[in-house]
CSV table of C-alpha atoms and ligand atoms in Angstrom, one decimal:
chain,number,residue,atom,x,y,z
F,1,MET,CA,16.5,-13.8,21.4
F,2,ARG,CA,13.7,-14.6,19.9
F,3,LYS,CA,12.9,-13.9,16.2
F,4,VAL,CA,9.6,-14.2,14.0
F,5,VAL,CA,10.7,-15.0,10.4
F,6,LYS,CA,8.0,-14.0,7.7
F,7,PHE,CA,8.6,-15.3,4.0
F,8,GLY,CA,7.2,-13.5,1.3
F,9,GLY,CA,5.5,-15.6,-1.9
F,10,SER,CA,8.6,-15.1,-4.1
F,11,SER,CA,10.7,-16.6,-1.4
F,12,LEU,CA,8.7,-19.8,-1.5
F,13,ALA,CA,7.8,-20.1,-4.9
F,14,SER,CA,9.5,-23.2,-6.1
F,15,ALA,CA,11.3,-26.2,-4.0
F,16,GLU,CA,14.6,-24.5,-4.7
F,17,GLN,CA,13.1,-21.5,-2.7
F,18,PHE,CA,12.1,-23.6,0.0
F,19,LYS,CA,15.5,-25.1,0.3
F,20,LYS,CA,16.8,-21.5,0.8
F,21,VAL,CA,14.3,-20.7,3.2
F,22,GLY,CA,15.1,-24.1,5.0
F,23,SER,CA,18.8,-23.1,5.4
F,24,ILE,CA,18.3,-19.5,6.4
F,25,ILE,CA,15.9,-20.8,9.3
F,26,ARG,CA,18.4,-23.7,10.2
F,27,GLU,CA,21.5,-21.7,10.6
F,28,ASP,CA,19.8,-19.6,13.4
F,29,GLU,CA,18.5,-21.1,16.2
F,30,GLU,CA,16.4,-17.9,17.4
F,31,ARG,CA,14.3,-18.3,14.0
F,32,LYS,CA,11.9,-20.7,15.6
F,33,PHE,CA,8.3,-18.7,14.7
F,34,VAL,CA,7.5,-18.9,11.0
F,35,VAL,CA,5.0,-17.2,8.7
F,36,PRO,CA,4.7,-17.9,5.1
F,37,SER,CA,2.8,-16.3,2.3
F,38,ALA,CA,1.4,-18.5,-0.6
F,39,PRO,CA,3.8,-19.4,-3.6
F,40,GLY,CA,4.4,-16.5,-5.4
F,41,LYS,CA,5.8,-16.2,-9.2
F,42,ARG,CA,9.0,-18.1,-10.2
F,43,ASP,CA,9.4,-16.1,-13.0
F,44,ASP,CA,8.0,-12.8,-14.7
F,45,ARG,CA,5.4,-14.8,-16.7
F,46,ASP,CA,4.2,-17.1,-13.6
F,47,THR,CA,0.9,-16.5,-11.8
F,48,LYS,CA,0.8,-16.4,-8.1
F,49,VAL,CA,-1.0,-19.2,-6.1
F,50,THR,CA,-3.3,-16.9,-4.3
F,51,ASP,CA,-4.4,-15.5,-8.1
F,52,MET,CA,-5.0,-18.9,-9.4
F,53,LEU,CA,-7.1,-19.6,-6.1
F,54,TYR,CA,-9.3,-16.2,-6.6
F,55,GLY,CA,-9.3,-17.2,-10.5
F,56,CYS,CA,-10.5,-21.0,-9.8
F,57,TYR,CA,-13.0,-20.1,-7.3
F,58,ALA,CA,-14.6,-17.5,-9.6
F,59,LEU,CA,-15.7,-20.4,-11.8
F,60,ALA,CA,-17.0,-22.2,-8.8
F,61,ASP,CA,-18.8,-19.1,-8.1
F,62,ALA,CA,-20.2,-19.1,-11.2
F,63,ASP,CA,-21.1,-22.7,-11.2
F,64,GLN,CA,-18.8,-23.3,-13.5
F,65,ASP,CA,-16.2,-26.5,-13.8
F,66,PHE,CA,-13.1,-25.4,-12.0
F,67,SER,CA,-11.3,-29.0,-12.2
F,68,ALA,CA,-8.5,-28.1,-14.6
F,69,GLU,CA,-7.7,-25.1,-12.3
F,70,LEU,CA,-7.6,-26.5,-9.2
F,71,LYS,CA,-5.5,-29.6,-10.5
F,72,ALA,CA,-3.1,-26.7,-11.9
F,73,ILE,CA,-3.0,-25.3,-8.1
F,74,GLU,CA,-2.3,-29.0,-6.5
F,75,ALA,CA,0.6,-29.3,-9.1
F,76,ARG,CA,2.2,-26.4,-7.7
F,77,TYR,CA,2.2,-27.7,-4.5
F,78,GLN,CA,3.4,-31.2,-5.6
F,79,GLN,CA,6.3,-29.9,-7.4
F,80,ILE,CA,7.6,-28.1,-4.1
F,81,ILE,CA,6.7,-31.4,-1.9
F,82,ASP,CA,8.1,-33.6,-4.6
F,83,GLY,CA,11.4,-31.4,-4.6
F,84,LEU,CA,11.8,-31.4,-1.2
F,85,GLU,CA,11.3,-35.2,-1.2
F,86,LEU,CA,8.9,-35.1,1.6
F,87,SER,CA,6.4,-38.3,2.0
F,88,LEU,CA,3.5,-35.5,2.3
F,89,SER,CA,0.0,-35.7,0.7
F,90,LEU,CA,-2.3,-32.9,-0.1
F,91,GLU,CA,-5.1,-35.1,-1.5
F,92,GLU,CA,-7.4,-34.9,1.3
F,93,GLU,CA,-6.8,-31.3,1.6
F,94,PHE,CA,-7.9,-30.6,-2.0
F,95,ALA,CA,-10.7,-32.7,-1.6
F,96,VAL,CA,-11.9,-30.7,1.3
F,97,ILE,CA,-11.2,-27.4,-1.0
F,98,ARG,CA,-12.8,-28.8,-3.5
F,99,GLN,CA,-16.1,-29.3,-1.6
F,100,MET,CA,-16.0,-26.1,0.2
F,101,PHE,CA,-15.3,-24.4,-3.4
F,102,LEU,CA,-18.8,-26.5,-4.5
F,103,ASP,CA,-20.7,-25.2,-1.1
F,104,LYS,CA,-19.5,-21.5,-2.0
F,105,ALA,CA,-17.2,-21.0,0.8
F,106,GLY,CA,-16.3,-17.6,-0.3
F,107,SER,CA,-13.1,-16.3,-2.0
F,108,ASP,CA,-11.3,-15.2,1.2
F,109,TYR,CA,-11.9,-19.0,1.9
F,110,ALA,CA,-10.6,-19.8,-1.3
F,111,ALA,CA,-7.4,-17.3,-1.5
F,112,SER,CA,-6.5,-18.5,2.5
F,113,ARG,CA,-5.6,-21.7,1.2
F,114,GLY,CA,-2.7,-20.8,-0.6
F,115,GLU,CA,-0.9,-19.7,2.6
F,116,TYR,CA,-2.8,-22.8,4.7
F,117,LEU,CA,-1.4,-25.4,2.1
F,118,ASN,CA,2.0,-23.7,2.0
F,119,GLY,CA,2.2,-23.6,5.8
F,120,ILE,CA,1.5,-27.5,6.1
F,121,ILE,CA,4.3,-28.2,3.5
F,122,MET,CA,6.6,-25.7,5.3
F,123,ALA,CA,5.9,-27.3,8.8
F,124,ALA,CA,6.7,-30.7,7.7
F,125,TYR,CA,9.9,-29.6,5.8
F,126,LEU,CA,10.7,-28.1,9.2
F,127,GLY,CA,9.5,-30.3,11.6
F,128,PHE,CA,7.9,-27.6,13.3
F,129,ALA,CA,4.4,-27.6,14.9
F,130,PHE,CA,1.5,-26.1,12.2
F,131,VAL,CA,-0.8,-23.8,13.7
F,132,ASP,CA,-3.7,-23.0,12.0
F,133,ALA,CA,-4.2,-19.2,11.8
F,134,ALA,CA,-8.0,-19.7,11.8
F,135,GLN,CA,-7.8,-20.5,15.4
F,136,VAL,CA,-5.8,-18.1,16.7
F,137,ILE,CA,-6.1,-14.9,14.5
F,138,PHE,CA,-9.3,-13.3,14.6
F,139,PHE,CA,-11.8,-10.5,13.1
F,140,ASN,CA,-14.8,-9.3,15.1
F,141,GLU,CA,-18.5,-8.9,13.5
F,142,ASN,CA,-17.9,-5.8,11.3
F,143,GLY,CA,-15.1,-7.8,9.8
F,144,ASP,CA,-12.2,-5.6,11.2
F,145,PHE,CA,-9.0,-7.1,13.1
F,146,ASP,CA,-9.7,-8.0,16.8
F,147,GLY,CA,-5.9,-7.3,17.8
F,148,ASP,CA,-7.0,-8.1,21.8
F,149,ARG,CA,-8.8,-11.1,21.6
F,150,THR,CA,-5.9,-12.6,19.2
F,151,ASN,CA,-3.1,-11.6,20.8
F,152,GLU,CA,-4.6,-13.3,24.5
F,153,VAL,CA,-5.3,-16.3,22.1
F,154,LEU,CA,-2.1,-16.6,19.9
F,155,SER,CA,0.1,-15.7,23.0
F,156,ALA,CA,-1.3,-18.8,24.9
F,157,ARG,CA,-1.1,-21.0,21.9
F,158,LEU,CA,2.4,-20.1,21.2
F,159,ALA,CA,3.4,-20.6,24.8
F,160,ASP,CA,2.8,-24.0,24.3
F,161,CYS,CA,5.4,-24.5,21.2
F,162,GLU,CA,9.1,-24.6,20.9
F,163,SER,CA,8.7,-23.9,17.2
F,164,ALA,CA,5.8,-23.4,15.1
F,165,VAL,CA,4.7,-22.2,11.4
F,166,ILE,CA,1.6,-20.0,10.9
F,167,PRO,CA,0.2,-19.4,7.7
F,168,GLY,CA,0.1,-15.7,6.8
F,169,PHE,CA,-2.6,-13.6,5.4
F,170,TYR,CA,-5.9,-15.0,7.0
F,171,GLY,CA,-8.0,-15.7,10.0
F,172,SER,CA,-11.5,-16.2,11.2
F,173,MET,CA,-14.6,-14.6,12.0
F,174,PRO,CA,-17.1,-14.5,14.9
F,175,ASP,CA,-18.9,-17.4,13.1
F,176,GLY,CA,-15.9,-19.3,12.1
F,177,ARG,CA,-16.1,-18.5,8.4
F,178,ILE,CA,-12.3,-17.4,7.0
F,179,LYS,CA,-11.4,-14.1,6.4
F,180,THR,CA,-8.1,-12.6,4.7
F,181,PHE,CA,-6.6,-9.1,5.2
F,182,SER,CA,-6.0,-7.2,1.9
F,183,ARG,CA,-3.6,-8.4,-0.2
F,184,GLY,CA,-0.1,-8.4,1.0
F,185,GLY,CA,-1.2,-9.1,4.3
F,186,SER,CA,1.1,-12.0,5.3
F,187,ASP,CA,3.4,-9.3,6.3
F,188,ILE,CA,0.5,-8.4,8.8
F,189,THR,CA,0.3,-11.8,10.3
F,190,GLY,CA,4.5,-11.8,10.9
F,191,SER,CA,4.1,-8.3,12.9
F,192,ILE,CA,1.2,-10.1,15.2
F,193,VAL,CA,3.0,-13.0,15.6
F,194,ALA,CA,6.2,-11.0,16.6
F,195,LYS,CA,3.6,-9.1,18.8
F,196,ALA,CA,2.4,-12.6,20.4
F,197,ILE,CA,5.5,-13.7,21.4
F,198,LYS,CA,7.0,-10.3,22.4
F,199,ALA,CA,10.0,-11.4,20.0
F,200,ASP,CA,12.9,-9.2,19.8
F,201,VAL,CA,13.1,-9.0,15.9
F,202,TYR,CA,10.6,-9.2,13.2
F,203,GLU,CA,12.4,-10.4,10.4
F,204,ASN,CA,10.7,-10.0,7.0
F,205,TRP,CA,12.3,-11.9,4.0
F,206,THR,CA,11.2,-11.0,0.4
F,207,ASP,CA,13.4,-10.7,-2.7
F,208,VAL,CA,15.1,-7.3,-2.1
F,209,SER,CA,18.0,-6.6,0.0
F,210,GLY,CA,15.7,-3.9,2.0
F,211,PHE,CA,14.3,-0.5,1.1
F,212,LEU,CA,16.3,1.7,-1.3
F,213,ILE,CA,16.8,5.8,-1.2
F,214,ALA,CA,14.7,5.9,-4.3
F,215,ASP,CA,12.7,4.0,-7.4
F,216,PRO,CA,14.8,1.8,-9.2
F,217,ARG,CA,13.2,2.5,-12.1
F,218,ILE,CA,14.1,5.9,-12.2
F,219,ILE,CA,17.2,5.6,-10.5
F,220,GLN,CA,19.9,3.0,-11.7
F,221,ASN,CA,21.2,1.1,-8.6
F,222,PRO,CA,19.9,3.3,-5.8
F,223,GLU,CA,21.9,2.9,-2.5
F,224,ALA,CA,19.7,0.9,0.2
F,225,ILE,CA,18.6,2.4,3.3
F,226,ASP,CA,20.2,0.9,6.4
F,227,VAL,CA,17.8,2.3,9.2
F,228,ILE,CA,14.5,3.6,8.8
F,229,THR,CA,11.7,5.1,11.3
F,230,TYR,CA,8.1,3.6,11.0
F,231,ARG,CA,7.7,7.7,11.0
F,232,GLU,CA,9.6,8.0,7.9
F,233,LEU,CA,8.5,4.9,6.5
F,234,ARG,CA,4.7,6.0,6.8
F,235,GLU,CA,5.9,9.1,4.8
F,236,LEU,CA,7.6,7.0,1.9
F,237,ALA,CA,4.9,4.5,1.8
F,238,TYR,CA,2.1,7.1,1.6
F,239,MET,CA,4.0,8.3,-1.2
F,240,GLY,CA,3.7,4.8,-2.9
F,241,VAL,CA,7.2,2.9,-1.8
F,242,PRO,CA,6.2,-0.7,-1.7
F,243,VAL,CA,7.7,-3.9,0.3
F,244,LEU,CA,5.7,-3.7,3.2
F,245,HIS,CA,2.1,-4.0,3.8
F,246,GLU,CA,1.2,-0.7,5.8
F,247,ASP,CA,-0.8,-2.1,8.3
F,248,ALA,CA,2.0,-4.7,9.2
F,249,ILE,CA,3.7,-2.0,11.5
F,250,PHE,CA,1.4,-1.1,14.0
F,251,PRO,CA,1.2,-4.3,16.1
F,252,VAL,CA,5.3,-4.5,16.5
F,253,ARG,CA,5.5,-0.7,16.9
F,254,GLN,CA,3.2,-1.1,20.0
F,255,GLN,CA,5.6,-3.0,21.4
F,256,GLY,CA,9.0,-1.4,20.1
F,257,ILE,CA,10.1,-4.7,17.9
F,258,PRO,CA,12.0,-3.7,15.5
F,259,ILE,CA,11.7,-5.2,11.6
F,260,ASN,CA,14.4,-6.4,9.4
F,261,ILE,CA,13.9,-6.7,5.6
F,262,ARG,CA,15.9,-9.3,4.4
F,263,ASN,CA,16.7,-10.8,1.0
F,264,THR,CA,16.3,-14.7,0.8
F,265,ASN,CA,18.3,-14.8,-2.6
F,266,ALA,CA,21.2,-12.5,-0.6
F,267,PRO,CA,21.1,-13.7,2.7
F,268,GLU,CA,24.3,-11.9,3.7
F,269,ASP,CA,22.8,-8.7,3.1
F,270,ASP,CA,22.1,-7.1,6.4
F,271,GLY,CA,19.2,-5.6,4.6
F,272,THR,CA,17.0,-2.6,6.1
F,273,TRP,CA,16.0,-2.0,9.7
F,274,ILE,CA,13.1,-0.4,10.5
F,275,VAL,CA,12.9,1.1,14.2
F,276,GLY,CA,11.0,3.1,16.4
F,277,SER,CA,13.3,5.6,17.2
F,278,THR,CA,17.3,5.8,16.8
F,279,CYS,CA,20.3,8.4,17.1
F,280,GLN,CA,21.8,6.6,14.3
F,281,LYS,CA,22.8,9.0,11.7
F,282,SER,CA,21.4,7.9,8.2
F,283,ARG,CA,24.4,8.0,5.9
F,284,PHE,CA,23.0,10.8,4.0
F,285,VAL,CA,21.2,13.6,5.2
F,286,ILE,CA,17.9,12.3,3.3
F,287,THR,CA,16.4,8.7,3.9
F,288,GLY,CA,14.5,8.5,1.1
F,289,ILE,CA,12.7,10.0,-1.9
F,290,ALA,CA,9.4,9.1,-3.1
F,291,GLY,CA,6.7,10.4,-5.3
F,292,LYS,CA,3.3,10.2,-7.3
F,293,LYS,CA,2.0,11.4,-10.3
F,294,GLY,CA,-1.6,12.5,-11.2
F,295,PHE,CA,-2.4,15.5,-9.1
F,296,CYS,CA,-4.4,18.8,-9.8
F,297,SER,CA,-4.3,22.0,-8.1
F,298,VAL,CA,-7.0,24.3,-7.2
F,299,ASN,CA,-5.9,27.5,-6.7
F,300,ILE,CA,-8.5,30.2,-5.1
F,301,GLU,CA,-8.0,33.7,-4.7
F,302,LYS,CA,-9.7,36.4,-2.7
F,303,ASP,CA,-8.4,39.9,-1.3
F,304,LYS,CA,-7.6,39.4,2.3
F,305,MET,CA,-8.5,35.9,2.4
F,306,ASN,CA,-6.0,35.7,5.4
F,307,SER,CA,-8.4,37.8,7.5
F,308,GLU,CA,-11.6,36.4,6.8
F,309,ILE,CA,-12.5,34.0,9.4
F,310,GLY,CA,-13.8,30.3,8.4
F,311,PHE,CA,-12.5,31.0,4.4
F,312,GLY,CA,-10.3,27.7,4.6
F,313,ARG,CA,-13.4,25.6,6.1
F,314,LYS,CA,-15.6,26.9,3.1
F,315,VAL,CA,-13.3,25.8,0.7
F,316,LEU,CA,-12.3,22.6,1.9
F,317,GLN,CA,-16.3,22.4,2.6
F,318,ALA,CA,-17.0,22.6,-1.0
F,319,PHE,CA,-14.3,19.2,-1.5
F,320,GLU,CA,-15.8,17.6,1.2
F,321,ASP,CA,-19.2,18.0,0.3
F,322,ASN,CA,-18.2,16.3,-3.4
F,323,GLY,CA,-16.8,13.4,-1.4
F,324,LEU,CA,-12.9,14.7,-2.3
F,325,SER,CA,-9.9,14.3,0.3
F,326,PHE,CA,-6.9,16.8,-0.5
F,327,GLU,CA,-3.3,16.1,-0.2
F,328,HIS,CA,-1.9,19.4,0.8
F,329,VAL,CA,-3.2,22.9,1.4
F,330,PRO,CA,-0.4,25.4,1.0
F,331,SER,CA,-1.6,29.1,1.3
F,332,GLY,CA,-0.6,32.8,0.7
F,333,ILE,CA,-2.4,36.0,1.8
F,334,ASP,CA,-4.7,36.1,-0.5
F,335,THR,CA,-4.6,32.4,-2.2
F,336,MET,CA,-5.1,29.1,-0.8
F,337,THR,CA,-4.5,26.3,-2.9
F,338,VAL,CA,-5.9,22.6,-2.8
F,339,PHE,CA,-3.9,19.6,-4.0
F,340,VAL,CA,-6.0,16.9,-5.4
F,341,HIS,CA,-6.0,13.5,-7.1
F,342,GLN,CA,-6.6,14.3,-10.5
F,343,ASP,CA,-8.4,10.9,-11.4
F,344,GLU,CA,-11.1,11.4,-8.7
F,345,PHE,CA,-11.3,15.1,-9.5
F,346,MET,CA,-11.8,15.3,-13.1
F,347,CYS,CA,-15.3,14.3,-13.1
F,348,LYS,CA,-16.3,16.0,-10.4
F,349,GLU,CA,-14.5,19.5,-11.3
F,350,GLN,CA,-17.4,21.7,-12.3
F,351,LYS,CA,-19.3,20.6,-9.0
F,352,VAL,CA,-16.4,21.7,-7.1
F,353,VAL,CA,-16.1,25.1,-8.8
F,354,ALA,CA,-19.4,25.9,-8.4
F,355,ALA,CA,-19.7,24.8,-4.7
F,356,LEU,CA,-16.5,27.0,-4.2
F,357,HIS,CA,-18.1,30.1,-5.9
F,358,ARG,CA,-21.4,29.3,-3.9
F,359,MET,CA,-19.5,28.7,-0.3
F,360,ALA,CA,-16.5,30.9,-0.7
F,361,GLU,CA,-17.2,33.5,-2.7
F,362,PRO,CA,-13.7,33.6,-4.3
F,363,GLU,CA,-12.3,36.5,-7.2
F,364,ALA,CA,-10.9,33.6,-9.3
F,365,ILE,CA,-10.2,29.9,-9.5
F,366,GLU,CA,-7.3,28.7,-11.5
F,367,ILE,CA,-7.2,24.9,-12.2
F,368,GLU,CA,-4.1,23.2,-13.2
F,369,SER,CA,-3.6,19.3,-14.2
F,370,ASP,CA,-0.7,16.9,-14.7
F,371,LEU,CA,1.1,17.8,-11.5
F,372,ALA,CA,3.1,15.4,-9.1
F,373,LEU,CA,4.3,15.5,-5.8
F,374,VAL,CA,7.7,14.5,-4.7
F,375,ALA,CA,8.5,13.8,-0.8
F,376,VAL,CA,12.2,14.2,0.3
F,377,VAL,CA,11.9,12.3,3.9
F,378,GLY,CA,14.5,12.3,6.3
F,379,ARG,CA,15.1,12.4,10.4
F,380,GLY,CA,18.5,13.9,9.6
F,381,MET,CA,17.1,17.0,7.8
F,382,LYS,CA,16.0,18.7,11.3
F,383,SER,CA,19.5,18.8,12.4
F,384,THR,CA,21.0,19.9,8.9
F,385,ARG,CA,21.0,23.8,8.0
F,386,GLY,CA,20.4,24.2,4.2
F,387,THR,CA,18.7,20.9,3.0
F,388,ALA,CA,15.8,23.1,1.7
F,389,GLY,CA,18.2,25.2,0.0
F,390,ARG,CA,20.5,22.3,-1.4
F,391,ILE,CA,17.1,20.6,-2.8
F,392,PHE,CA,15.9,23.8,-4.5
F,393,SER,CA,19.3,24.5,-6.2
F,394,ALA,CA,19.7,21.2,-7.5
F,395,LEU,CA,16.0,21.5,-8.9
F,396,ALA,CA,16.8,25.3,-10.3
F,397,HIS,CA,20.2,23.7,-11.8
F,398,ASN,CA,18.3,21.4,-13.8
F,399,ASN,CA,15.6,23.6,-14.8
F,400,ILE,CA,13.1,22.4,-13.0
F,401,ASN,CA,9.9,24.8,-12.0
F,402,VAL,CA,9.0,24.1,-8.5
F,403,LYS,CA,5.2,24.7,-8.2
F,404,MET,CA,4.6,23.9,-4.8
F,405,ILE,CA,6.4,23.5,-1.3
F,406,ASP,CA,5.5,22.2,1.9
F,407,GLN,CA,7.3,21.4,5.0
F,408,GLY,CA,5.7,19.2,7.7
F,409,SER,CA,6.6,20.9,11.2
F,410,SER,CA,8.2,17.6,12.3
F,411,GLU,CA,10.7,18.5,9.9
F,412,LEU,CA,11.0,14.9,8.7
F,413,ASN,CA,9.9,15.7,5.0
F,414,ILE,CA,9.7,18.1,2.4
F,415,ILE,CA,7.4,18.2,-0.2
F,416,ILE,CA,7.8,19.6,-3.8
F,417,GLY,CA,5.0,20.2,-6.5
F,418,VAL,CA,6.6,20.1,-9.9
F,419,THR,CA,4.7,19.1,-13.6
F,420,ASN,CA,4.4,15.1,-14.3
F,421,GLU,CA,6.8,15.9,-17.0
F,422,ASP,CA,9.5,17.1,-14.5
F,423,PHE,CA,8.8,14.5,-11.9
F,424,GLU,CA,11.6,12.2,-12.9
F,425,SER,CA,14.3,14.6,-13.5
F,426,ALA,CA,13.3,16.0,-10.1
F,427,ILE,CA,13.8,12.8,-8.4
F,428,ARG,CA,17.2,12.3,-10.2
F,429,ALA,CA,18.2,16.0,-9.2
F,430,ILE,CA,17.8,15.4,-5.3
F,431,TYR,CA,19.0,11.9,-5.3
F,432,ASP,CA,22.5,13.2,-7.2
F,433,ILE,CA,23.0,16.2,-4.9
F,434,PHE,CA,22.2,14.0,-1.2
F,435,VAL,CA,23.6,10.6,-2.4
F,436,ILE,CA,25.9,10.8,-5.5
F,437,ALA,CA,27.7,14.1,-4.1
F,438,GLN,CA,28.2,12.0,-1.0
F,439,LEU,CA,29.7,9.1,-2.0
M,1,LIG,N1,-0.8,-14.5,-0.6
M,1,LIG,C1,-1.1,-13.0,-0.5
M,1,LIG,C2,-1.1,-12.2,-1.6
M,1,LIG,O1,-0.6,-12.6,-2.6
M,1,LIG,C3,-1.0,-12.8,0.9
M,1,LIG,C4,0.7,-12.4,1.0
M,1,LIG,O2,1.3,-12.9,0.1
M,1,LIG,O3,1.0,-11.8,2.1
M,1,LIG,O4,-1.7,-11.2,-1.5
């Protein structure tokens, strides 16, 4: 078995955290390829090193003195080095960084130093080889990730290593300049490395024991998800469930490599497995519940709309022409409703209404704001009768008015529109009926 292990910022925020990571790696000899993030927050009031670097570089870019800020960053690393009792000096590295800041090397370069330096410390601490991501992870001229070239170079480079540390979050452009992925991008690096070495598992270590069925800010101590498919995860991620960078799924998904989300602070927990497909039943019929507030519905009425060829296209054209994407479009015989993000829609409202009148000649247009969408996701719904019925009776029992229903043809999710006000109680009602009632 070959495992790639990625550790997030909170897992590497201090020497104590590094020590936990060290014992996790040492206790399993299959954990030979390590992808670290930059040191994260040690507590709620702390600042991530990545943010310190962005701030420091902003001063450099504005020709202001950044010495104190850079010293503070150096001190964070020194504390880790001292706590691990390593005889490692980053003095020369910091001299180079200082010069590169003065030469305006760019904010991507600046931010990437967070993982670069943490990678050097991690490699020294574990006695593993250090492989600079700039030499093995590539972007093309347009700044898009170059998967083919990366896979070729990275797999050849790692074939020579028995074990290695590859810092997350960055790579290089064809001209050698450093470029980062978007925030949280070390997850992507981990996935790319897993693909390159054809790993059996990509372990992603963070500070929670996997994904939770529902948002813990709404449900107290929600149950964890044991196994989730990539497709289910995409649905939940789209609805705002955090933890893993969404682009991290693609490289491993192509290879059928499962991702195991684990907790550095509770390594005994199994965490969540993210897999391509599975016949393992989820413990509950549903895998997860997620949702978002802040939508508007634009309800367009026209008699015999259903027999007018091109009506839907004209309606959606009015949104497209105003640069708006839509979320859902449930329709009836004489009505069609378009759900859009409220913050994007508000400033264009009257333009859209005018365009709708011009293009689709409706009889009436009604707009409602402050709506929320709740997604109930689960591969188990396909084979279970009565899921929708249970959802709606739970909502009715809790006096929640359902504004919209949308079930994808994959039967993987049911999306329900409610008012923003009913959002939390809708999630609680659904959680109660599917999870609490089953425990
Ligand atoms: N350090 C980077 C960030 O804070 C990347 C990462 O941690 O994945 O976004």
